[in-house]
Amino acid sequence: MTDRPLIRIVDDDEALAASSALLLESMGWEVARYPDGPTFLANDDLKRPGCIVLDVQMPGMDGLEVQAELTRRGSTVPILFLSAHGSIPMAVHAMRLGAVDFLEKPVDPMQLLTKVAQCTSASSARTAADRAVAERRARFESLTPREREVVDLVLRNAANKEIARDLGLEVSTVKMHRANAFAKLGVHSPGELWKLASECGLAGDAVESGGAEP
């Protein structure tokens, strides 16, 4: 998977899709065109950042149905709906379900460029943030079961002596597991551990961010 943003145009109007794609490509974006919802859903890599320029009214599977399927799949790629005048109420409804905005046909080129730029910027930022969280979580997953037990107790503000008593270990053994865990996690203090765990949603039942001193 690449982090380069991809602009997906899903529209059965071939001429409009082609002209929009040409405009976006002239500005340096990578564009994928799909003639209908099923083709898009079957072939697109929804893990790539970018945005989806999605027509509301299409035969077979309309834009709202595509949006519903994207939601079911957990996609976070921003959606810009295209709507003719008669389908504006549908587009407004789509926004209530999470779409970013809608553009009325015929699409104003500058408005399209502005909205796409906003969506791709937000999508890329979210992708980077999600990747950072995944990397932090991977550090916790690298811990041995015993190291994780020690870390969980440190997060609950337990001192080394308390951890040793709770786990039936020598204090020196606790210190060893704690040092190894901190090294793997890239932290140097209980406070840094708490911050890292909080960023990953793993802080659990810890009672305060200061942690216990050795």
Short mmCIF file of C-alpha atoms in Angstrom, two decimals:
data_model
loop_
_atom_site.label_atom_id
_atom_site.label_comp_id
_atom_site.label_asym_id
_atom_site.label_seq_id
_atom_site.Cartn_x
_atom_site.Cartn_y
_atom_site.Cartn_z
CA MET A 1 0.00 0.00 0.00
CA THR A 2 1.21 3.52 -0.85
CA ASP A 3 0.48 6.66 1.11
CA ARG A 4 0.16 8.72 -2.06
CA PRO A 5 -3.41 10.09 -2.15
CA LEU A 6 -5.77 8.58 -4.71
CA ILE A 7 -8.79 10.43 -6.05
CA ARG A 8 -11.58 8.03 -6.97
CA ILE A 9 -14.25 9.24 -9.39
CA VAL A 10 -17.34 7.01 -9.36
CA ASP A 11 -19.75 8.25 -12.02
CA ASP A 12 -21.62 6.69 -14.93
CA ASP A 13 -21.31 9.96 -16.88
CA GLU A 14 -18.20 9.07 -18.85
CA ALA A 15 -17.63 12.55 -20.31
CA LEU A 16 -17.88 14.28 -16.93
CA ALA A 17 -15.68 11.69 -15.24
CA ALA A 18 -13.06 12.02 -17.97
CA SER A 19 -12.95 15.81 -17.81
CA SER A 20 -12.77 15.82 -14.00
CA ALA A 21 -9.99 13.22 -14.06
CA LEU A 22 -8.02 15.27 -16.60
CA LEU A 23 -8.35 18.38 -14.43
CA LEU A 24 -7.22 16.59 -11.28
CA GLU A 25 -4.34 14.81 -13.01
CA SER A 26 -3.14 18.15 -14.42
CA MET A 27 -2.73 19.26 -10.78
CA GLY A 28 -0.58 16.23 -9.98
CA TRP A 29 -3.11 13.93 -8.33
CA GLU A 30 -3.43 10.26 -9.11
CA VAL A 31 -6.97 9.47 -10.27
CA ALA A 32 -8.93 6.24 -10.65
CA ARG A 33 -12.22 6.23 -12.59
CA TYR A 34 -15.03 3.77 -12.01
CA PRO A 35 -18.24 3.63 -14.08
CA ASP A 36 -20.41 2.33 -11.25
CA GLY A 37 -20.53 1.47 -7.56
CA PRO A 38 -19.99 -2.30 -7.77
CA THR A 39 -16.89 -1.91 -9.94
CA PHE A 40 -15.47 0.63 -7.50
CA LEU A 41 -16.18 -1.51 -4.44
CA ALA A 42 -14.70 -4.60 -6.08
CA ASN A 43 -11.44 -3.01 -7.19
CA ASP A 44 -10.46 -0.03 -5.04
CA ASP A 45 -7.89 -0.08 -2.26
CA LEU A 46 -9.81 1.71 0.48
CA LYS A 47 -6.72 1.81 2.70
CA ARG A 48 -5.15 4.49 0.54
CA PRO A 49 -5.78 8.09 1.59
CA GLY A 50 -7.44 10.54 -0.76
CA CYS A 51 -11.11 11.03 -1.45
CA ILE A 52 -14.09 9.61 -3.34
CA VAL A 53 -15.98 11.81 -5.80
CA LEU A 54 -19.24 9.88 -5.87
CA ASP A 55 -22.29 10.49 -8.05
CA VAL A 56 -25.58 10.30 -6.19
CA GLN A 57 -27.78 9.03 -8.99
CA MET A 58 -26.42 5.98 -10.79
CA PRO A 59 -28.25 2.98 -12.22
CA GLY A 60 -28.15 -0.29 -10.33
CA MET A 61 -26.43 0.96 -7.18
CA ASP A 62 -26.83 4.61 -6.29
CA GLY A 63 -24.40 6.74 -4.33
CA LEU A 64 -26.23 6.34 -1.05
CA GLU A 65 -26.00 2.56 -1.34
CA VAL A 66 -22.27 2.82 -2.10
CA GLN A 67 -21.85 5.08 0.94
CA ALA A 68 -23.72 2.57 3.12
CA GLU A 69 -21.42 -0.23 1.95
CA LEU A 70 -18.33 1.89 2.57
CA THR A 71 -19.56 2.54 6.10
CA ARG A 72 -20.13 -1.18 6.61
CA ARG A 73 -16.56 -1.87 5.52
CA GLY A 74 -15.20 0.72 7.93
CA SER A 75 -13.83 3.03 5.25
CA THR A 76 -12.72 6.46 6.43
CA VAL A 77 -11.96 7.86 2.95
CA PRO A 78 -13.80 11.20 2.65
CA ILE A 79 -16.73 11.32 0.22
CA LEU A 80 -17.65 14.24 -2.02
CA PHE A 81 -21.05 13.68 -3.58
CA LEU A 82 -21.96 14.88 -7.07
CA SER A 83 -25.61 15.77 -7.49
CA ALA A 84 -27.83 17.17 -10.17
CA HIS A 85 -30.36 19.74 -8.99
CA GLY A 86 -33.08 17.13 -8.46
CA SER A 87 -30.88 14.98 -6.24
CA ILE A 88 -29.70 17.68 -3.85
CA PRO A 89 -32.01 16.44 -1.02
CA MET A 90 -30.36 13.03 -1.41
CA ALA A 91 -26.92 14.64 -1.18
CA VAL A 92 -27.90 16.53 1.95
CA HIS A 93 -29.09 13.25 3.45
CA ALA A 94 -25.75 11.68 2.51
CA MET A 95 -23.91 14.43 4.37
CA ARG A 96 -25.92 13.66 7.48
CA LEU A 97 -24.59 10.12 7.15
CA GLY A 98 -20.99 11.30 7.04
CA ALA A 99 -20.22 12.66 3.57
CA VAL A 100 -17.93 15.69 3.59
CA ASP A 101 -19.80 17.82 1.07
CA PHE A 102 -21.64 17.72 -2.22
CA LEU A 103 -20.97 19.46 -5.51
CA GLU A 104 -23.77 20.36 -7.86
CA LYS A 105 -23.48 19.39 -11.51
CA PRO A 106 -22.12 20.82 -13.71
CA VAL A 107 -19.15 20.89 -11.36
CA ASP A 108 -17.23 24.13 -11.04
CA PRO A 109 -13.56 23.22 -11.67
CA MET A 110 -12.12 25.48 -8.97
CA GLN A 111 -14.64 24.25 -6.42
CA LEU A 112 -13.76 20.65 -7.28
CA LEU A 113 -10.04 21.34 -6.87
CA THR A 114 -10.57 23.12 -3.56
CA LYS A 115 -12.77 20.40 -2.07
CA VAL A 116 -10.53 17.59 -3.26
CA ALA A 117 -7.48 19.32 -1.78
CA GLN A 118 -9.25 19.71 1.57
CA CYS A 119 -10.35 16.07 1.61
CA THR A 120 -6.99 14.62 0.60
CA SER A 121 -5.17 16.72 3.19
CA ALA A 122 -7.48 15.54 5.96
CA SER A 123 -7.33 11.94 4.74
CA SER A 124 -3.52 11.91 4.58
CA ALA A 125 -3.30 13.37 8.08
CA ARG A 126 -5.66 10.71 9.41
CA THR A 127 -3.72 7.94 7.68
CA ALA A 128 -0.47 9.19 9.23
CA ALA A 129 -2.08 9.40 12.67
CA ASP A 130 -3.56 5.90 12.37
CA ARG A 131 -0.19 4.51 11.28
CA ALA A 132 1.52 6.18 14.25
CA VAL A 133 -0.98 4.61 16.65
CA ALA A 134 -0.50 1.20 15.00
CA GLU A 135 3.27 1.53 15.41
CA ARG A 136 2.87 2.36 19.10
CA ARG A 137 0.50 -0.56 19.62
CA ALA A 138 3.02 -2.84 17.92
CA ARG A 139 5.53 -1.93 20.62
CA PHE A 140 3.15 -3.22 23.28
CA GLU A 141 2.55 -6.38 21.26
CA SER A 142 6.32 -7.01 21.25
CA LEU A 143 6.33 -7.42 25.04
CA THR A 144 6.51 -10.86 26.58
CA PRO A 145 3.50 -11.90 28.72
CA ARG A 146 5.49 -11.23 31.90
CA GLU A 147 6.69 -7.83 30.69
CA ARG A 148 3.12 -6.91 29.87
CA GLU A 149 1.99 -7.90 33.36
CA VAL A 150 4.65 -5.69 34.88
CA VAL A 151 3.74 -2.80 32.58
CA ASP A 152 0.04 -3.13 33.42
CA LEU A 153 0.85 -2.90 37.13
CA VAL A 154 3.12 0.09 36.60
CA LEU A 155 0.19 1.75 34.82
CA ARG A 156 -1.86 1.08 37.95
CA ASN A 157 0.70 3.06 39.96
CA ALA A 158 2.21 -0.02 41.62
CA ALA A 159 5.77 0.21 42.95
CA ASN A 160 8.33 -2.50 42.24
CA LYS A 161 7.83 -4.12 45.65
CA GLU A 162 4.07 -4.30 45.12
CA ILE A 163 4.54 -5.78 41.66
CA ALA A 164 6.94 -8.37 43.03
CA ARG A 165 4.42 -9.36 45.71
CA ASP A 166 1.49 -9.52 43.28
CA LEU A 167 3.38 -11.61 40.73
CA GLY A 168 5.35 -13.73 43.16
CA LEU A 169 8.70 -12.48 41.88
CA GLU A 170 11.90 -11.07 43.32
CA VAL A 171 12.19 -7.28 43.16
CA SER A 172 15.33 -7.67 41.07
CA THR A 173 13.38 -9.76 38.55
CA VAL A 174 10.66 -7.12 38.39
CA LYS A 175 13.28 -4.45 37.74
CA MET A 176 14.72 -6.54 34.92
CA HIS A 177 11.33 -7.06 33.25
CA ARG A 178 10.48 -3.41 33.74
CA ALA A 179 13.76 -2.24 32.21
CA ASN A 180 13.32 -4.58 29.23
CA ALA A 181 9.74 -3.45 28.70
CA PHE A 182 10.63 0.23 28.92
CA ALA A 183 13.42 -0.29 26.37
CA LYS A 184 11.07 -2.00 23.91
CA LEU A 185 8.45 0.69 24.37
CA GLY A 186 10.96 3.52 24.05
CA VAL A 187 10.01 5.15 27.37
CA HIS A 188 12.11 6.15 30.35
CA SER A 189 9.62 6.81 33.12
CA PRO A 190 6.13 5.81 34.31
CA GLY A 191 4.89 9.18 33.09
CA GLU A 192 6.13 8.49 29.56
CA LEU A 193 4.64 5.00 29.77
CA TRP A 194 1.27 6.43 30.74
CA LYS A 195 1.37 8.91 27.84
CA LEU A 196 2.21 6.16 25.35
CA ALA A 197 -0.48 3.84 26.69
CA SER A 198 -3.05 6.65 26.63
CA GLU A 199 -2.25 7.44 23.00
CA CYS A 200 -2.92 3.78 22.19
CA GLY A 201 -6.05 3.54 24.32
CA LEU A 202 -4.29 1.05 26.60
CA ALA A 203 -4.06 3.01 29.84
CA GLY A 204 -6.71 0.84 31.44
CA ASP A 205 -7.47 1.42 35.10
CA ALA A 206 -4.37 3.41 35.96
CA VAL A 207 -5.21 5.93 38.62
CA GLU A 208 -2.90 8.82 37.72
CA SER A 209 -0.36 9.76 35.10
CA GLY A 210 2.60 10.11 37.43
CA GLY A 211 3.09 6.40 38.01
CA ALA A 212 5.19 4.96 40.80
CA GLU A 213 8.86 5.49 41.34
CA PRO A 214 11.16 2.45 41.48
#
